[in-house]
Coordinates of C-alpha atoms in Angstrom, one line a residue:
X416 CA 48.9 -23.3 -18.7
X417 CA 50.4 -27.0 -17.8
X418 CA 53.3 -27.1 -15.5
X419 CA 57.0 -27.6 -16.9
X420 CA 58.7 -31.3 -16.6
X421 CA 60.0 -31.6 -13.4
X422 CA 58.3 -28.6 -11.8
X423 CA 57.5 -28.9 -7.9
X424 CA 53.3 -29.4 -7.3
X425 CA 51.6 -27.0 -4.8
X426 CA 52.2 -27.9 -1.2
X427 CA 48.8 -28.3 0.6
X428 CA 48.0 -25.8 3.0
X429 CA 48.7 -26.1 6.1
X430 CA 46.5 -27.8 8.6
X431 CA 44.8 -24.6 11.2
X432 CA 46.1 -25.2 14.8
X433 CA 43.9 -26.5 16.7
X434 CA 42.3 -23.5 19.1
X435 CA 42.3 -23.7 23.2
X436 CA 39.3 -23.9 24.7
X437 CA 39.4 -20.2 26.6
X438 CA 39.8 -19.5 22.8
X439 CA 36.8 -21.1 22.0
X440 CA 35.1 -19.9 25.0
X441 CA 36.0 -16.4 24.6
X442 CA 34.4 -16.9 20.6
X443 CA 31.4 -18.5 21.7
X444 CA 30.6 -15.5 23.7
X445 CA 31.5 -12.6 21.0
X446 CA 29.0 -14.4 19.1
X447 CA 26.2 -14.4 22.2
X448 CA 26.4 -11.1 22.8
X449 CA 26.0 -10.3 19.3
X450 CA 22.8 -12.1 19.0
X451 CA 21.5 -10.6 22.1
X452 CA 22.2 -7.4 21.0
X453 CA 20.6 -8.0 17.5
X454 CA 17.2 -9.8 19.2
X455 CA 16.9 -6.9 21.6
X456 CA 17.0 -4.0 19.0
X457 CA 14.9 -6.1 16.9
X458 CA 12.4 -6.3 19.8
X459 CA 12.5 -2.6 20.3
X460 CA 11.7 -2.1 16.7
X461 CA 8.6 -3.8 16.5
X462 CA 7.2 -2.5 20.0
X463 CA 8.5 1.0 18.8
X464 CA 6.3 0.0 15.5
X465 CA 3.1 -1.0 17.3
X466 CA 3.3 1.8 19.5
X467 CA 2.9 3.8 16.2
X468 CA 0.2 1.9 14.4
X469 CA -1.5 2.1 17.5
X470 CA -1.2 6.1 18.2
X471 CA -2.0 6.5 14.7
X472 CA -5.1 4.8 14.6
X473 CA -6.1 6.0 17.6
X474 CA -5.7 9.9 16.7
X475 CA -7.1 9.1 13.0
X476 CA -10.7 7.6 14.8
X477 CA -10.8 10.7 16.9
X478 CA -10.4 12.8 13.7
X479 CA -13.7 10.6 12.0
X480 CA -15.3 11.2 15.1
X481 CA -14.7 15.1 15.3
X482 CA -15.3 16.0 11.8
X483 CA -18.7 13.8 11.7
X484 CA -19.3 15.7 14.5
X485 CA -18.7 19.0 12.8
X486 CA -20.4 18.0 9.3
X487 CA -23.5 16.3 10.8
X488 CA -22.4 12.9 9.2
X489 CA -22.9 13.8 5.6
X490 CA -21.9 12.3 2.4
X491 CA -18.3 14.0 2.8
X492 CA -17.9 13.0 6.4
X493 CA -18.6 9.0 4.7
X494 CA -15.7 9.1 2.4
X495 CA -13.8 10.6 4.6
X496 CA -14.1 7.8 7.1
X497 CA -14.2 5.4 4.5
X498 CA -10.8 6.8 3.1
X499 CA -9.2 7.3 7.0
X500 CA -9.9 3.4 7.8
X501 CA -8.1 2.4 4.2
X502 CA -5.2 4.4 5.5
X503 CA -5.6 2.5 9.2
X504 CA -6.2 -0.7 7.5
X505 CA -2.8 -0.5 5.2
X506 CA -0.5 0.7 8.1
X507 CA -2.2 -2.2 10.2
X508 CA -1.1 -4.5 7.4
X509 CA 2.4 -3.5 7.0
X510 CA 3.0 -3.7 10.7
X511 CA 1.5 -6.8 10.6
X512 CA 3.8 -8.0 8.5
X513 CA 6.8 -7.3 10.4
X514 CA 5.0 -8.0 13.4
X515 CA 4.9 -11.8 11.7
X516 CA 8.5 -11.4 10.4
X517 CA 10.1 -10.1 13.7
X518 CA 8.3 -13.1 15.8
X519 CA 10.3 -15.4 13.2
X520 CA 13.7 -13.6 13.1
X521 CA 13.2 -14.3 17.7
X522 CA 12.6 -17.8 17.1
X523 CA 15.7 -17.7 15.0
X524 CA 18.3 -15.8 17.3
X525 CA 16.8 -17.9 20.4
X526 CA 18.0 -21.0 18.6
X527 CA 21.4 -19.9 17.2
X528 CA 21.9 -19.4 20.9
X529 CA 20.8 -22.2 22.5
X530 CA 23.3 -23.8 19.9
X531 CA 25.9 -21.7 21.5
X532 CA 25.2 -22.8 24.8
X533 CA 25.4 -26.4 23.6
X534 CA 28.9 -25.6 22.3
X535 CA 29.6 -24.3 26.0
X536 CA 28.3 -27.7 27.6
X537 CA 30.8 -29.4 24.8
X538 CA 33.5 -27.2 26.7
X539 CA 32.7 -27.9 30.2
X540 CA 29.9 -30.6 30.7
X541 CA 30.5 -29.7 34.2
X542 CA 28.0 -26.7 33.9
X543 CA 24.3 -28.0 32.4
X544 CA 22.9 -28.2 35.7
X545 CA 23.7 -24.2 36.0
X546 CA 21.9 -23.2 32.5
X547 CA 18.0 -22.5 33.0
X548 CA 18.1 -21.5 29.4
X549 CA 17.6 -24.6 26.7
X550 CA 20.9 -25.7 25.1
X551 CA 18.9 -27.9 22.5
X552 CA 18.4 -26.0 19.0
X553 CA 15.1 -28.3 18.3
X554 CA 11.4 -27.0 19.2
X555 CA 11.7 -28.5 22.8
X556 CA 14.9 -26.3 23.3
X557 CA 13.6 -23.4 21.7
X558 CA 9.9 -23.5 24.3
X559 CA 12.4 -24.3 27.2
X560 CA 14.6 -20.8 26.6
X561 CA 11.2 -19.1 26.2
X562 CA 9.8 -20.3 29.5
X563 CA 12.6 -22.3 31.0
X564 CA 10.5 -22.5 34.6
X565 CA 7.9 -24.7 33.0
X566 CA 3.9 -24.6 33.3
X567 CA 3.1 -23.0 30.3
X568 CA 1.1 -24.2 27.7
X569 CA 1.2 -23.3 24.1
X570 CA -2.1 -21.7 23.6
X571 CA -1.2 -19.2 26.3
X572 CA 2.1 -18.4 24.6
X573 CA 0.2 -18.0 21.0
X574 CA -2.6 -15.9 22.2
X575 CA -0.1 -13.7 24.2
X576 CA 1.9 -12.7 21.2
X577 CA 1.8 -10.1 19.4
X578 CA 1.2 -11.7 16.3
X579 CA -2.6 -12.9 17.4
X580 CA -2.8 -9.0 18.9
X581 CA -2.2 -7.4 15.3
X582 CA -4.3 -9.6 13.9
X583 CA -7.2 -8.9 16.0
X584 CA -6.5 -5.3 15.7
X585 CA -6.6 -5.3 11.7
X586 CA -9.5 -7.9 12.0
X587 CA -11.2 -5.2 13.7
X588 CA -10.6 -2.7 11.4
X589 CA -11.4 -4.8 8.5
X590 CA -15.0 -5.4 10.2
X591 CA -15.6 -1.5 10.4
X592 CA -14.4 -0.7 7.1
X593 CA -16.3 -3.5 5.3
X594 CA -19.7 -2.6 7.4
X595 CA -19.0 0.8 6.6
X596 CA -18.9 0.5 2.8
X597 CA -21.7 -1.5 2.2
X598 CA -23.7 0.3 4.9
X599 CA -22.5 3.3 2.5
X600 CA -23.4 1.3 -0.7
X601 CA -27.2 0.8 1.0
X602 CA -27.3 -2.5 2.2
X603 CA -29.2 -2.5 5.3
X604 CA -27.5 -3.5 8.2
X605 CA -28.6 -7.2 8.7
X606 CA -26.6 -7.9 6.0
X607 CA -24.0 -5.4 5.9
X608 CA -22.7 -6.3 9.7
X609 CA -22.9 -10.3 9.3
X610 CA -20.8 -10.0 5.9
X611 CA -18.4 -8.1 7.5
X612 CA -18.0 -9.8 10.7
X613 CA -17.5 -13.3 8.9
X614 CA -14.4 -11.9 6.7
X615 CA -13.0 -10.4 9.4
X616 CA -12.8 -13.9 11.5
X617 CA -12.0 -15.1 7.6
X618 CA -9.2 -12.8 7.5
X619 CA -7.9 -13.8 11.7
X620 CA -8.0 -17.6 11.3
X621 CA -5.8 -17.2 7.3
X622 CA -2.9 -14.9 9.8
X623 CA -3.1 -17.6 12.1
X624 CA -2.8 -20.4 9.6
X625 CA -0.2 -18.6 8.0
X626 CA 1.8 -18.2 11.2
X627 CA 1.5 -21.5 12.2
X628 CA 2.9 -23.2 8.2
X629 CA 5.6 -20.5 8.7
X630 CA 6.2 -22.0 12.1
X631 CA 6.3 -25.5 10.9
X632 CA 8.9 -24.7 8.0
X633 CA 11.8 -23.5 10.8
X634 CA 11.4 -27.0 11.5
X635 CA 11.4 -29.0 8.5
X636 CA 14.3 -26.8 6.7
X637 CA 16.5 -26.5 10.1
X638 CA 17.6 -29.6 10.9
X639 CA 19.1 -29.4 15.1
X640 CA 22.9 -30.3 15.4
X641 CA 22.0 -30.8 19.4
X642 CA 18.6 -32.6 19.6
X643 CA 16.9 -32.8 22.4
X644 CA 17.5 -36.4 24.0
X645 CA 13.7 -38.8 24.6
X646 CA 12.6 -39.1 27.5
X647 CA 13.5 -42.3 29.2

């Protein structure tokens, strides 16, 4: 509807005052302690979830081993097995998954509040030399807050996680299910156990490929606001 002749145009809103910097501070650190709140529980989960898979697997290869036991490893006992490492295998998967997710959604909270801390350092440059943490929301800054006392190279941090641990773990079972099933089928083991052993080392070096592209993308579609300055 167009305006009548001579009416008044809408005022522009007003500008926001600008806040005070215990304001600020006391925002920043509603935020922090949300993040560290949200990483922690999120860290509980997926230990709480590998715990699981683990107690699981455990108790289902004692079952194989009781009822082969008990049915002198006949055809019944084989698909038995073969369907009781499917069920290990899927669950392995799945936590896999999250396992992969979980270590991205850490990367993710450790950088949001390095970021923070950067914000704190714009409030009172007085205090960088007190902050172990990194305040830099780029890869330097996010390896510093992970292991701020330095030393530690990045192999040891990737074949420490828990990532590479699932992996193996599934890998594993992938190897025993696959030898099982052909062994099953009647290949004879020279070929049943090389087979399986080379797609289960397929399957571990695809997680850890896929890891490391996901790992690569924080980076290309998160530019940092607070790089980390070169090196002089």
């Amino acid at each position: 509807m167009s305006e009548e002749p001579g009416a008044a145009s809408p005022e522009p809103p007003a500008p926001t005052p600008e806040l005070s910097p215990s304001v600020r501070a006391q925002l920043l650190a509603t935020e922090h302690w949300s993040l560290l709140a949200s990483r922690s529980t999120t860290q509980g989960e997926v230990l709480t979830r590998i715990s699981m898979f683990l107690t699981f697997t455990s108790a289902s290869l004692l079952s194989v081993a009781l009822v082969g036991n008990a049915t002198q490893f006949s055809d019944a006992f084989r698909a038995f097995a073969l369907t009781i490492l499917c069920l290990d295998l899927v669950v392995g998967l799945l936590t896999h998954m999250r396992v992969m997710s979980v270590g991205m959604e850490d990367l993710m909270y450790v950088l949001a509040m390095n970021r923070l801390r950067a914000a704190y350092i714009d409030l009172d440059p007085g205090m960088t030399p007190y902050l172990m943490a990194g305040h830099h929301d780029d890869e330097e800054g996010a390896k510093r807050t992970y292991y701020f006392l330095g030393g530690r190279t990045d192999f040891s941090q990737v074949a420490g996680s828990s990532m590479v641990f699932m992996g193996f773990v599934n890998s594993a079972l992938i190897a025993l299910l696959l030898g099982s099933a052909m062994l099953t089928a009647g290949l004879p083991p020279l070929a049943a156990i090389p087979v399986a052993v080379l797609v289960a080392l397929a399957f571990f070096g695809t997680s850890l490929v896929r890891g490391h592209r996901r790992y690569l993308a924080v980076w290309k579609k998160n530019p940092p606001i607070s790089p980390t300055p070169p090196q002089a």
